Short mmCIF file of C-alpha atoms (C1' of nucleotides) in Angstrom, two decimals:
data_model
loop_
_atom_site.label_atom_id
_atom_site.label_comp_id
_atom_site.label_asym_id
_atom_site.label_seq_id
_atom_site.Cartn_x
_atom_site.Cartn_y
_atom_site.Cartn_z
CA UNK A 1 -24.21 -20.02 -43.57
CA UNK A 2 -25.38 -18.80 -40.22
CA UNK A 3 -27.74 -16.56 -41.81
CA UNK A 4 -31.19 -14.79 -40.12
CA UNK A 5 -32.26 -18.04 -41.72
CA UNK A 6 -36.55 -17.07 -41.72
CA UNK A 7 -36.61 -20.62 -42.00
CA UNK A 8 -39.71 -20.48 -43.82
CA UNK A 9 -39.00 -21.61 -47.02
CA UNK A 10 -35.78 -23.94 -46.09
CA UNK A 11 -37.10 -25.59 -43.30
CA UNK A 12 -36.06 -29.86 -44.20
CA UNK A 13 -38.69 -31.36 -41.50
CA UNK A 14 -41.86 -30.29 -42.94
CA UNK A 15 -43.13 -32.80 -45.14
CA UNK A 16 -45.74 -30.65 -47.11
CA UNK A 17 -43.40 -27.97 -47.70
CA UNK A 18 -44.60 -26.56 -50.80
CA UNK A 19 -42.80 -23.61 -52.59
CA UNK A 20 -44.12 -20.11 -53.91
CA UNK A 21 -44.80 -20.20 -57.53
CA UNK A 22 -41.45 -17.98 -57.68
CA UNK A 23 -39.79 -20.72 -56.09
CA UNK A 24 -40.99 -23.17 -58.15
CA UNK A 25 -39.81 -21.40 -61.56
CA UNK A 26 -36.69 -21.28 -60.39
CA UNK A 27 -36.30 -24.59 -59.50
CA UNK A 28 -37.79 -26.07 -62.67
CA UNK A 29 -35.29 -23.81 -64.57
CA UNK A 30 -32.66 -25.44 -62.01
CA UNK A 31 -33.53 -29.01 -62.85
CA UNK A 32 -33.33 -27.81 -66.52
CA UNK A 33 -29.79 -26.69 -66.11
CA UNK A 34 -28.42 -29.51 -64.15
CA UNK A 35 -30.14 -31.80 -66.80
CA UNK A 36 -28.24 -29.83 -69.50
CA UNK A 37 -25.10 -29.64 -67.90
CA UNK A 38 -24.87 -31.58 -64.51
CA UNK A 39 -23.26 -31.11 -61.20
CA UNK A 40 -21.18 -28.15 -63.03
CA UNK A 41 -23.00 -27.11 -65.34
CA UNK A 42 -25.93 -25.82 -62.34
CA UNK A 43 -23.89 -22.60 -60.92
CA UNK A 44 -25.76 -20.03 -58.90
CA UNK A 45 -24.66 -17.39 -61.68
CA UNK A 46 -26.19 -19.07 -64.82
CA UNK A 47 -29.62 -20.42 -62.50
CA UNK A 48 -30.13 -16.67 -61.61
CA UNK A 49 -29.57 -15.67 -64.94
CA UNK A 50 -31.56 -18.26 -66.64
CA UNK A 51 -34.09 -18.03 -63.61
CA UNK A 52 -34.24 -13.61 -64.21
CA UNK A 53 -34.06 -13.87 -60.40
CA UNK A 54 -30.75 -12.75 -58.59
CA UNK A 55 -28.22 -14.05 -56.99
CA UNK A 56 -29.30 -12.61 -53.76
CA UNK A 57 -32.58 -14.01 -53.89
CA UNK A 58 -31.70 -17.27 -54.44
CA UNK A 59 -29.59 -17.17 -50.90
CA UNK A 60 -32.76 -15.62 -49.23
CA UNK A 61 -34.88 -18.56 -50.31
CA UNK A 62 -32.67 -21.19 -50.25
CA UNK A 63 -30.28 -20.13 -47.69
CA UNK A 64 -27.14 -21.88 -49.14
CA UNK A 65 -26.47 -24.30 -52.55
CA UNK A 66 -26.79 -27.36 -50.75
CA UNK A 67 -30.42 -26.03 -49.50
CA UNK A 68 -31.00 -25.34 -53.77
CA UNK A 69 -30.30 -28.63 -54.01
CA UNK A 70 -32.56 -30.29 -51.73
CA UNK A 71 -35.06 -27.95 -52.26
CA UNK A 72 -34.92 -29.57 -56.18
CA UNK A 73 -34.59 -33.09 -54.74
CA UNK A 74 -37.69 -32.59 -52.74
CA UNK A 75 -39.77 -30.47 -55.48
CA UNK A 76 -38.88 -33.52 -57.87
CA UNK A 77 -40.39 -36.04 -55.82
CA UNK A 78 -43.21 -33.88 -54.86
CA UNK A 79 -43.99 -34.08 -58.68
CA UNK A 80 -43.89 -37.51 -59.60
CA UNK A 81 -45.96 -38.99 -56.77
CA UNK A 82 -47.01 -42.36 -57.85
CA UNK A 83 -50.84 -43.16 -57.33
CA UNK A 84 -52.15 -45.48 -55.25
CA UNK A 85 -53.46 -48.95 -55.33
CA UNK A 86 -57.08 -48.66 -56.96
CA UNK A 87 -58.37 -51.57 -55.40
CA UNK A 88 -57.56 -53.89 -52.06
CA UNK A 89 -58.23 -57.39 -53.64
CA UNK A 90 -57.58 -57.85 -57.10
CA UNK A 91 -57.86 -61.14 -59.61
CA UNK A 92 -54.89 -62.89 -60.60
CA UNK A 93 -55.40 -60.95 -63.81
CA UNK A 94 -55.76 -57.66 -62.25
CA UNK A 95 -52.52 -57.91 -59.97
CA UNK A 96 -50.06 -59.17 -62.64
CA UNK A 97 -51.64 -55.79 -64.70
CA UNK A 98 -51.03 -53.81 -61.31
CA UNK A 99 -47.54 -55.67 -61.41
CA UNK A 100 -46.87 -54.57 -65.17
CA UNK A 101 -47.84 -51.28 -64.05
CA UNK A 102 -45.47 -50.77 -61.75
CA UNK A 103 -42.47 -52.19 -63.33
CA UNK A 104 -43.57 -49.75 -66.43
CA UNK A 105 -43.61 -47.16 -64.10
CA UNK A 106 -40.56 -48.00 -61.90
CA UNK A 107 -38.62 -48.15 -65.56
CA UNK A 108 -39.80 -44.88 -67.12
CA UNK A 109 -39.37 -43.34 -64.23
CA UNK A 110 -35.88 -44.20 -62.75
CA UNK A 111 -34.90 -43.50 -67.25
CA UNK A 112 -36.28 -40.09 -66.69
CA UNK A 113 -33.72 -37.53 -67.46
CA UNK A 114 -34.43 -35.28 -64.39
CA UNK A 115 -34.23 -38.46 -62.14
CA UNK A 116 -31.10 -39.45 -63.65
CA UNK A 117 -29.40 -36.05 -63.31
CA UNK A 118 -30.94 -35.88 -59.62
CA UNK A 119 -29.53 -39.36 -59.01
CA UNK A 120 -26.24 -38.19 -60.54
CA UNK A 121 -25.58 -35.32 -58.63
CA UNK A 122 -26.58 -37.14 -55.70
CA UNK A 123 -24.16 -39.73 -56.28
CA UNK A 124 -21.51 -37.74 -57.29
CA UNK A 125 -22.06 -35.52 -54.01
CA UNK A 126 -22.01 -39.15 -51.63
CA UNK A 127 -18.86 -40.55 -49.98
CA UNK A 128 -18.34 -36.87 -48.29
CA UNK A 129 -19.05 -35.59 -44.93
CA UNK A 130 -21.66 -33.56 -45.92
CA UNK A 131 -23.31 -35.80 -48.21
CA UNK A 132 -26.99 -35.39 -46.97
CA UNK A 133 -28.71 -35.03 -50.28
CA UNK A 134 -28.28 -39.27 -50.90
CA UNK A 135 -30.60 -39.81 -48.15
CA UNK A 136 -32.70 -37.15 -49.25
CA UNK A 137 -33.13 -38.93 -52.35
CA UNK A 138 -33.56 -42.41 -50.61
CA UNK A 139 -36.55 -41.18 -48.81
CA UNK A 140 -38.33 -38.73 -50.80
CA UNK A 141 -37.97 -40.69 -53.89
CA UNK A 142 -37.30 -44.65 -53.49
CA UNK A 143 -39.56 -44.63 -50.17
CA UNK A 144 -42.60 -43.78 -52.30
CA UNK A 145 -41.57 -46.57 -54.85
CA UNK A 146 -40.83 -48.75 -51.97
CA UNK A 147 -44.33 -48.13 -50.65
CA UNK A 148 -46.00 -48.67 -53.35
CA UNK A 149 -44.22 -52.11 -54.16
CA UNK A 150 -44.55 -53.39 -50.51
CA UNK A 151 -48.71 -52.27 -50.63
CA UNK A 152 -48.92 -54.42 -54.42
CA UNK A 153 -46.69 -57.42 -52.42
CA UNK A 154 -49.75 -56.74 -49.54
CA UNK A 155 -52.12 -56.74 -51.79
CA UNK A 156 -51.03 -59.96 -53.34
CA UNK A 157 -50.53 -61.99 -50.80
CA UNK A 158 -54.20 -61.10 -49.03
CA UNK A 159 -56.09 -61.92 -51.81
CA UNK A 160 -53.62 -65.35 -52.01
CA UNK A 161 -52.14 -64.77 -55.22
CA UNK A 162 -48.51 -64.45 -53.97
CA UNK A 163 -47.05 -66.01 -50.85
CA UNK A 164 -43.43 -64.78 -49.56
CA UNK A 165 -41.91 -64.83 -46.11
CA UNK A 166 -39.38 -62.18 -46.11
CA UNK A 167 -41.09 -59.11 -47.51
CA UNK A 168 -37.78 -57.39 -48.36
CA UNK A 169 -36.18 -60.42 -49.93
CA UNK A 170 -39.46 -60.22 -52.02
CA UNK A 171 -39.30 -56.40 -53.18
CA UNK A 172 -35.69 -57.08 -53.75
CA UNK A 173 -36.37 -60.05 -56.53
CA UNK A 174 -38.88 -57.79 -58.19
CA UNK A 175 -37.13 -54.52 -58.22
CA UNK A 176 -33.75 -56.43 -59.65
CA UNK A 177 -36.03 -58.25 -61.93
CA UNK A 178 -37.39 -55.34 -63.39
CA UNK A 179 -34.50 -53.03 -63.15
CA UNK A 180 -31.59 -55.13 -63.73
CA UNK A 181 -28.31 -53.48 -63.55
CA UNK A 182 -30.25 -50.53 -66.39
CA UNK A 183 -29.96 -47.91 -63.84
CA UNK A 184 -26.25 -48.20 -62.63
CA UNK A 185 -25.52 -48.43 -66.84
CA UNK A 186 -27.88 -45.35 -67.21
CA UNK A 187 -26.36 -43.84 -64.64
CA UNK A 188 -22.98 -44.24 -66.13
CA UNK A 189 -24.07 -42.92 -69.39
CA UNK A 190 -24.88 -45.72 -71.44
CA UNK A 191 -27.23 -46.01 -74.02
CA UNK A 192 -29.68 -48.69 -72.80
CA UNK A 193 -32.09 -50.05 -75.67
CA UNK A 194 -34.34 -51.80 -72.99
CA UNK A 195 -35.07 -48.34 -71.97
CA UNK A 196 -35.06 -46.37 -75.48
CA UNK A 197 -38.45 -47.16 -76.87
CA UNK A 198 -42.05 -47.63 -74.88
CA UNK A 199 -42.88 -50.91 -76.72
CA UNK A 200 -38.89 -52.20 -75.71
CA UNK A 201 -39.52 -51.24 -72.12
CA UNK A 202 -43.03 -52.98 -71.98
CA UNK A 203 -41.40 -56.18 -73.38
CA UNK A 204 -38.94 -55.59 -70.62
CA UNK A 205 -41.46 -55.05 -68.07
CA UNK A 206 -43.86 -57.87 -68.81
CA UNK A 207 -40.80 -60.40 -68.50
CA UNK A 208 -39.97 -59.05 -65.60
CA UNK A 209 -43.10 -59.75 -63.77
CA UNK A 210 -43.10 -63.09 -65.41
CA UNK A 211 -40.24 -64.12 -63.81
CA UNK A 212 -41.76 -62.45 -60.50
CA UNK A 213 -44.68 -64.33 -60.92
CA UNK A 214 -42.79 -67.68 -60.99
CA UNK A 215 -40.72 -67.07 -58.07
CA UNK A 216 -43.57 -65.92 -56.24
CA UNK A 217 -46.75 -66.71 -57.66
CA UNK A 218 -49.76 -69.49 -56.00
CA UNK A 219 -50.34 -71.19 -58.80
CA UNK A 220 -52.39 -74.99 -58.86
CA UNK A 221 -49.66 -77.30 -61.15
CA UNK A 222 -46.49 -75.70 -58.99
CA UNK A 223 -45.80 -75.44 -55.03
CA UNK A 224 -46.03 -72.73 -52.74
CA UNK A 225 -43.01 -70.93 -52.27
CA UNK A 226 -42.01 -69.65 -49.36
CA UNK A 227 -38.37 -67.91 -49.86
CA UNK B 1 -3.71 -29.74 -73.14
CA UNK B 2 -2.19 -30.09 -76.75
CA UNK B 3 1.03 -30.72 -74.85
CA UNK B 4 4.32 -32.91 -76.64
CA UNK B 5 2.00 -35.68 -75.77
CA UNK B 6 4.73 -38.87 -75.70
CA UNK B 7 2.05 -40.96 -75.97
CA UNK B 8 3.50 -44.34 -74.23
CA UNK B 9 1.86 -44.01 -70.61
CA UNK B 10 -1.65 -42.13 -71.54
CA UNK B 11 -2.42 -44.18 -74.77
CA UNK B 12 -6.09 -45.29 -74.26
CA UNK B 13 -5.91 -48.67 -76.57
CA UNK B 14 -3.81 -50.64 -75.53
CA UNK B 15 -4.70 -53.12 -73.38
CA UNK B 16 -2.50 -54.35 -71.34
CA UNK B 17 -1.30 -50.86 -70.53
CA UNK B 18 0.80 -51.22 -68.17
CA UNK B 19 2.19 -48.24 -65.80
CA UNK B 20 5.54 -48.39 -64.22
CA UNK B 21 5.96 -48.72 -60.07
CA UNK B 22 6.09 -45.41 -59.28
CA UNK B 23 3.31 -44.44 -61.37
CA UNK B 24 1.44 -47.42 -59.86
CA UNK B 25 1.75 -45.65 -56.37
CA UNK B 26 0.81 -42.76 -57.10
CA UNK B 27 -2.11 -44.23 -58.74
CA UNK B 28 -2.86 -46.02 -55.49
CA UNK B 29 -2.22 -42.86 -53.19
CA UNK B 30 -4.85 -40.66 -56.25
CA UNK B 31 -7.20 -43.97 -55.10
CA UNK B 32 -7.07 -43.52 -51.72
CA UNK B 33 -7.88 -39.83 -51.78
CA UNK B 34 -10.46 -40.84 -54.03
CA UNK B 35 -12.13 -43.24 -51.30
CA UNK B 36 -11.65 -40.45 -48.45
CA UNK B 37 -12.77 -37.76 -50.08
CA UNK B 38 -14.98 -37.93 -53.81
CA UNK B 39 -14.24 -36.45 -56.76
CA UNK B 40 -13.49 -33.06 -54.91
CA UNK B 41 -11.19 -34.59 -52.25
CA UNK B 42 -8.82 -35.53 -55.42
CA UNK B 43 -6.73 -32.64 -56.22
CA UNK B 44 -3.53 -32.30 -58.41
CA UNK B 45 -2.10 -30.37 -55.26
CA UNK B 46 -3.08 -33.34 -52.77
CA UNK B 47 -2.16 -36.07 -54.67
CA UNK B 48 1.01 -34.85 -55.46
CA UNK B 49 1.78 -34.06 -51.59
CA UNK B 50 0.41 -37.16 -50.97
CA UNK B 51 2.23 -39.32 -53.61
CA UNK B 52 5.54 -37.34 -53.06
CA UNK B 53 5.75 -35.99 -56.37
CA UNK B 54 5.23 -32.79 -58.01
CA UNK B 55 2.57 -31.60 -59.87
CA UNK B 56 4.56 -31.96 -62.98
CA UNK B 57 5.34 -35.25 -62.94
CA UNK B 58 1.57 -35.50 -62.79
CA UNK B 59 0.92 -34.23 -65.71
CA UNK B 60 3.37 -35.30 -67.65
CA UNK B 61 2.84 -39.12 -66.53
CA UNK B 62 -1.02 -38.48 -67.32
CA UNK B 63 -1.30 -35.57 -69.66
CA UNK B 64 -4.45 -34.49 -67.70
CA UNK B 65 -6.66 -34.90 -64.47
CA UNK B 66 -8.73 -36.66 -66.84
CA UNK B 67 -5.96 -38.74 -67.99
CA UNK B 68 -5.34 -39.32 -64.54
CA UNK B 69 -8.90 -40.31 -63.70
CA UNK B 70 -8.58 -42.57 -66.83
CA UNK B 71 -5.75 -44.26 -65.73
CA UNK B 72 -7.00 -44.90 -62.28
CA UNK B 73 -9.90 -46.40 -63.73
CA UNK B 74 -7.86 -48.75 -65.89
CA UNK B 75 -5.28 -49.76 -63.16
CA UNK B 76 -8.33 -50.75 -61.18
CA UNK B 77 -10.02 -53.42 -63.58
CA UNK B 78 -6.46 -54.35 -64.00
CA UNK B 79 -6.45 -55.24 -60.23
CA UNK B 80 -9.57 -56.93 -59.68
CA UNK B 81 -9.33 -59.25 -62.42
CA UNK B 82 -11.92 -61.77 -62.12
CA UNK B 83 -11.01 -65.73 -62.44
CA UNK B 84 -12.11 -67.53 -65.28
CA UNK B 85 -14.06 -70.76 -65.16
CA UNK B 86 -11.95 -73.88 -63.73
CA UNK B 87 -14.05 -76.95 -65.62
CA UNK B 88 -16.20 -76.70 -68.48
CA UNK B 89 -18.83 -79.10 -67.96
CA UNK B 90 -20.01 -79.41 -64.30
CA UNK B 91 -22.41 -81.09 -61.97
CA UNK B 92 -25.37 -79.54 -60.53
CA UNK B 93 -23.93 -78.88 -57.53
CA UNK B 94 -20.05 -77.61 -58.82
CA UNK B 95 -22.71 -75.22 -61.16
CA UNK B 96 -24.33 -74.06 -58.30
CA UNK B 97 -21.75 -73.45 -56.75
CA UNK B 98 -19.98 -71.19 -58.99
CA UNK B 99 -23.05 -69.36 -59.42
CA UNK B 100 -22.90 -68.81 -55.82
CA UNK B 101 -19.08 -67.29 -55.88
CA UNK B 102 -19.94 -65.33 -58.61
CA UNK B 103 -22.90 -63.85 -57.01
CA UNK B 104 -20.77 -63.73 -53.96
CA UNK B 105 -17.68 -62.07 -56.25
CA UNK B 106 -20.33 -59.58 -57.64
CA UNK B 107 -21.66 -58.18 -54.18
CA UNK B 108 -17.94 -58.43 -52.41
CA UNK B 109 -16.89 -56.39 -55.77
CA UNK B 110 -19.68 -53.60 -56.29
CA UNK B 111 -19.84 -53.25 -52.30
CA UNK B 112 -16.24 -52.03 -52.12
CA UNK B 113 -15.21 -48.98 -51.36
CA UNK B 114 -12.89 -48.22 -54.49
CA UNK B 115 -15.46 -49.76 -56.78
CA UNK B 116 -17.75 -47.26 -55.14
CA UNK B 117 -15.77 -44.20 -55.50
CA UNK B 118 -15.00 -44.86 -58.95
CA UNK B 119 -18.34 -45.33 -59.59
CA UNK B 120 -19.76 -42.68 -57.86
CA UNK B 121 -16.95 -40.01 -59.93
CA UNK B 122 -17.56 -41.58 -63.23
CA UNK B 123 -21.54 -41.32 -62.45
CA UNK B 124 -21.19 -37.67 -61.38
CA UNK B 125 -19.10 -36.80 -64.21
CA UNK B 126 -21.72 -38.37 -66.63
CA UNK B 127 -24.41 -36.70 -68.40
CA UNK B 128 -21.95 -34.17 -69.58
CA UNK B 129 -20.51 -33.86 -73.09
CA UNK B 130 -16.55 -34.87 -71.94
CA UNK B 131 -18.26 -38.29 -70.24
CA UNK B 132 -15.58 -40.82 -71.05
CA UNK B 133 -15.40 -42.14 -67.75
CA UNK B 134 -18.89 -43.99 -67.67
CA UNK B 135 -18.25 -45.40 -70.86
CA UNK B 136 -14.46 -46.69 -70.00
CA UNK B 137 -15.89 -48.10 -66.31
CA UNK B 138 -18.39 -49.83 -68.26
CA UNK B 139 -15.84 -50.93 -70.55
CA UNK B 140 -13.41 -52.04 -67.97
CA UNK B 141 -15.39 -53.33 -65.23
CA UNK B 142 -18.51 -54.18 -65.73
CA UNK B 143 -17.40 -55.98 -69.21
CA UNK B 144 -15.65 -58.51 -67.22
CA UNK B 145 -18.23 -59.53 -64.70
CA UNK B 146 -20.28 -59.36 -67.63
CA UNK B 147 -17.89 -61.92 -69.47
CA UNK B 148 -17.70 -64.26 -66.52
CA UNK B 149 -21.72 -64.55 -65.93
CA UNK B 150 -22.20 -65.11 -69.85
CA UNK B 151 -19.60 -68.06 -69.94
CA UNK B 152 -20.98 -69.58 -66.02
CA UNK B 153 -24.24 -69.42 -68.13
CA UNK B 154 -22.72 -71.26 -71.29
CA UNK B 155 -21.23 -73.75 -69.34
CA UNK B 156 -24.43 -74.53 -67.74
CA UNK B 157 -26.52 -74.61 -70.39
CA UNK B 158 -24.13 -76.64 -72.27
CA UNK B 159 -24.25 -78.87 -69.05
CA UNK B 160 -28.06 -79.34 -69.44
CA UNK B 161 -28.48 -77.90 -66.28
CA UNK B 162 -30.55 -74.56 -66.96
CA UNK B 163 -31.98 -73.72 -70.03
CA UNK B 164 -32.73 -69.98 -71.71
CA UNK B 165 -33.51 -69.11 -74.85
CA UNK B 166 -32.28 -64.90 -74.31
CA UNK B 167 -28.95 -64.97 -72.83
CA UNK B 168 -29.35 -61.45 -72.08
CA UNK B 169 -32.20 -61.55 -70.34
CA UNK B 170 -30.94 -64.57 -68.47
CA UNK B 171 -27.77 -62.44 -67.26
CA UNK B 172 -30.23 -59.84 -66.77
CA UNK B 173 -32.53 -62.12 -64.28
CA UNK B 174 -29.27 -63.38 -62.62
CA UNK B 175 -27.76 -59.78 -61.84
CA UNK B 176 -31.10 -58.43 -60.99
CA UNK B 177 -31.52 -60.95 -57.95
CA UNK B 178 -28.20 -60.77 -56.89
CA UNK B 179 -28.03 -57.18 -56.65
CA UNK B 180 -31.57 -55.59 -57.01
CA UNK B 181 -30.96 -51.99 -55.67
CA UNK B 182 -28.59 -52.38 -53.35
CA UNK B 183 -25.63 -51.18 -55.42
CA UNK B 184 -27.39 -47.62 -56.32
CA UNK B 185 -28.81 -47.71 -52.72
CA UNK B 186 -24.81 -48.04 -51.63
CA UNK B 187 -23.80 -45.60 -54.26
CA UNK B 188 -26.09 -43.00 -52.74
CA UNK B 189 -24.59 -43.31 -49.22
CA UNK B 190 -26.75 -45.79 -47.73
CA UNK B 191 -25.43 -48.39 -45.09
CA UNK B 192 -27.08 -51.35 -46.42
CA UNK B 193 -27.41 -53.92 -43.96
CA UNK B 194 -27.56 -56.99 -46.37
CA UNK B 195 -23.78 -55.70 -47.38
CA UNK B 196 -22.46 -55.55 -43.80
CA UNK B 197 -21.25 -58.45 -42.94
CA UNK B 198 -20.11 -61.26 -44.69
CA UNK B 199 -22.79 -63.85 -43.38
CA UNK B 200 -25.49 -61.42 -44.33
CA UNK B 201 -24.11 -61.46 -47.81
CA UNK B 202 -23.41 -64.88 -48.63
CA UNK B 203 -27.08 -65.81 -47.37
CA UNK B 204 -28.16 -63.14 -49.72
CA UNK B 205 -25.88 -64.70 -52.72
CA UNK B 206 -27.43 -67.62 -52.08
CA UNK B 207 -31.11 -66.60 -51.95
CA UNK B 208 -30.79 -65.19 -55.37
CA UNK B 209 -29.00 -68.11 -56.84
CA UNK B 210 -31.53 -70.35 -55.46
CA UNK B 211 -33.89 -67.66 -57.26
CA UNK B 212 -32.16 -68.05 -60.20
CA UNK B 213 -32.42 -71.52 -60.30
CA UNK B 214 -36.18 -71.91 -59.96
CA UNK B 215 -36.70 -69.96 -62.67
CA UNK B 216 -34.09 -70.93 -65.09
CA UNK B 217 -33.04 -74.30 -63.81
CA UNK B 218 -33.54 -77.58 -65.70
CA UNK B 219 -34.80 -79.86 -63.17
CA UNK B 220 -36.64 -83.11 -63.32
CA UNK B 221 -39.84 -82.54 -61.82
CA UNK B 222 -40.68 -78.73 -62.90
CA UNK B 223 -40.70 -78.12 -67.05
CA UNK B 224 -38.03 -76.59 -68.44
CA UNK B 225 -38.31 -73.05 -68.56
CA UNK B 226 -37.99 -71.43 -71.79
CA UNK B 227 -37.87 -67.74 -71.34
"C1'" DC C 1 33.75 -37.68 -64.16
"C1'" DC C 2 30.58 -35.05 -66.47
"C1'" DA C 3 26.51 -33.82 -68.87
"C1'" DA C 4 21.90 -34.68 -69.87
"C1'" DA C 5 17.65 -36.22 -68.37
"C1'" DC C 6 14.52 -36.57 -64.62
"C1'" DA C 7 11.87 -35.33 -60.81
"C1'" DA C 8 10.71 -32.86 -56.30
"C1'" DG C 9 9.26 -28.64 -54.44
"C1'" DT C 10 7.51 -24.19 -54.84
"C1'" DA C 11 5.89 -20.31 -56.73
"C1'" DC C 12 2.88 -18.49 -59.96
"C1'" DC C 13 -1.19 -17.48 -63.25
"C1'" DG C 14 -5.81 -17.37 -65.01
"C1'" DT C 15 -10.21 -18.68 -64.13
"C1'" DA C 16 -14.44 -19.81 -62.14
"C1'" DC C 17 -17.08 -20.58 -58.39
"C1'" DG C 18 -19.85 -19.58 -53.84
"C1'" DG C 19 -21.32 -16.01 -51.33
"C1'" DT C 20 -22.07 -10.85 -50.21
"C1'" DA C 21 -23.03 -5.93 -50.88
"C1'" DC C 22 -25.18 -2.20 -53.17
"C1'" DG C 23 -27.84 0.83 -56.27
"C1'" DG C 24 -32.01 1.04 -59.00
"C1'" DT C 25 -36.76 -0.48 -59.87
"C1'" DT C 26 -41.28 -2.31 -59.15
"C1'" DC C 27 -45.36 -2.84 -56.43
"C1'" DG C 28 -48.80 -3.03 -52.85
"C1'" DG C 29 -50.74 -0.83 -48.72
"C1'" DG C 30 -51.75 3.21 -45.98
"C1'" DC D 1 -48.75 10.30 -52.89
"C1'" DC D 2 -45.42 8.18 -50.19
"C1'" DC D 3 -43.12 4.50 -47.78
"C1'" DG D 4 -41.18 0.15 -47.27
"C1'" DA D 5 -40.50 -4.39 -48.73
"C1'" DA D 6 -39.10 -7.34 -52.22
"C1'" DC D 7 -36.22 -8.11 -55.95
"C1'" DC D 8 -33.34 -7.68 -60.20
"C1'" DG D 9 -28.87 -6.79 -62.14
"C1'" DT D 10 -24.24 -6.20 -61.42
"C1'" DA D 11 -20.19 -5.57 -59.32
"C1'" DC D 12 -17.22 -7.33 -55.98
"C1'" DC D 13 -14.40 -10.48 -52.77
"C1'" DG D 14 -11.95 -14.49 -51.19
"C1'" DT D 15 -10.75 -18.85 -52.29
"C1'" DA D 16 -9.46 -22.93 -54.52
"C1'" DC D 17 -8.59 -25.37 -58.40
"C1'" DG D 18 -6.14 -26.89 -62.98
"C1'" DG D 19 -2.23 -26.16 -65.31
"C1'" DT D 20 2.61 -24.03 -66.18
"C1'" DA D 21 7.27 -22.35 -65.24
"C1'" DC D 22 11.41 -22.35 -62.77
"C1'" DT D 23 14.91 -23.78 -59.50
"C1'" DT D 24 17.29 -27.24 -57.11
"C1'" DG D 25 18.90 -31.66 -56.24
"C1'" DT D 26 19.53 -36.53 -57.95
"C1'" DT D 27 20.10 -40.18 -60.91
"C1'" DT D 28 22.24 -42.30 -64.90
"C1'" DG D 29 24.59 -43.48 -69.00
"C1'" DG D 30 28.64 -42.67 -71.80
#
DNA sequence: CCAAACAAGTACCGTACGGTACGGTTCGGG
DNA sequence: CCCGAACCGTACCGTACGGTACTTGTTTGG
């Protein structure tokens, strides 16, 4: 620490901060390793070594481990940016297949094994002083999820298909909905047959938004709710 | 490892393993560092300055910091034992009621600060080949809560007051609205505000009941859901 | 009253990690 | 052709951890 620190390649504020091809090797091949092995298994010694970089390079680029780490947190994200809304007012048919999207998506991608390993290491890293790399995740991942749902809930409720109140209480029935307690159990290692197969997690998925739909759908036979 | 192994405080099946006082505290003392510090601020050299023991006595109580880990994890669940059901057929109100203190239970539980570290170590430790921890929190914890929501939903389906034809998914809906992300959000560091205070989290308790109820309640002027 | 078990405290050992330093090599620009 | 920057590979250093051994009380049962 309290290096020259160029600051050119580390620097945390810039939002498009976008790596040298290099870079971006090496962190893939980090991922791979901390996927493989987890919060041990990623030392600076084996990622140089699987990386063909050195040791010493890896300090000039990324300044420290914690920096590695964010640096794959943030190269992560930066990869599985979610797209946006196609359209601003969809049919009632269109928005519950926008709805099924997203759950589909929000499920594959919180089951992903680099997501889970991120998510691990972050979690395993919280409940410290230092224990930045949590928030990291919180806003370079779950902010673009939480973006995404909150536009769809927008979306929704324009075109009068939905009808909520509290926006949050709404994300928060659809994302437990859809989620469950799957990710904590992933998380924890367990083998999750909602998530193992694409047909199990569409099943999964579509009941989800089902349920969403009741709670918050305008439909003609049953009242408006406005929880 | 490989040690005389005596096999009568470290056996893993029996179930109401029970460890003696002084064991117990320095079980609670390996918890507290635990809390304070993550998986790193728990070392065989701290606890046992901590607990007043020696480092030998450590590992011949435990056999291993794994053991150790193990044990902590079991004396835990053994601690937090969740209340069984007082009646067996109740009104609507007494049902929604106990769905409330159980979603209250859940949040009080998952929100504290042992549950957390516990979770967070077995979580970090996860995705490894060792990985025992995961499955044994899952085992120990999450099995009862899981036990209590799956009779509250017997008993009110025997009741005639909701109505499901996949209990699974049922428990699945119930969790998911009680705790949607907050729990990974909180595992991650996050201060979330919903947790706070005790107001905060009884109102949300009760939201998701309520949720819970409109779509699996059995009421007289909405059909009975089937899902 | 004594011996055997038990446990605290400390010292110790091997290992593995984060981080640094250095020599050798490649490569692009002048 | 040369120079300097970047970088690989490796060796190295300090530290901190898990686990073991040993010594010194202290309890306890016969």
């Amino acid at each position: 620490m309290l290096a020259p620190k160029t600051m050119e390649t580390t620097s945390a504020d810039d939002g498009a901060e976008s790596f040298g091809p290099r870079q971006t090797d090496v962190l893939q091949a980090a991922l791979a390793l901390l996927v493989e092995g987890g919060d041990k298994g990623l030392t600076t010694a084996r990622l140089a070594r699987a990386a063909n970089c050195s040791k010493e390079s890896l300090y000039k680029w990324f300044g420290d481990r914690n920096g590695l780490l964010e640096a794959m947190i943030t190269y992560q994200a930066s990869k599985v940016r979610i797209a946006a809304l196609p359209r601003v007012k969809p049919s009632a048919e269109e928005f519950r297949h926008q709805l099924a999207g997203f759950a589909s998506d929000l499920l594959t991608v919180l089951s992903g094994p680099t997501s889970l390993a991120l998510n691990r290491l972050s979690i395993g890293e919280a409940g410290r002083e230092g224990a930045q790399l949590g928030g990291l995740l919180i806003e370079r991942g779950r902010r673009a999820i939480e973006n995404r749902a909150m536009r769809l809930l927008d979306a929704g409720r324009d075109a009068g298909l939905i009808a909520f109140d509290n926006r949050d209480a709404a994300f928060n029935a659809l994302y437990g909905l859809i989620v469950g307690d799957m990710h904590v159990r992933m998380l924890l290692g367990d083998a999750v047959p909602l998530i193992a197969d694409a047909s199990a997690l569409d099943t999964q998925a579509a009941r989800a938004v089902d349920q969403f739909w009741r709670l918050y759908g305008v439909a003609e036979e049953t009242n408006p709710n406005t929880n």
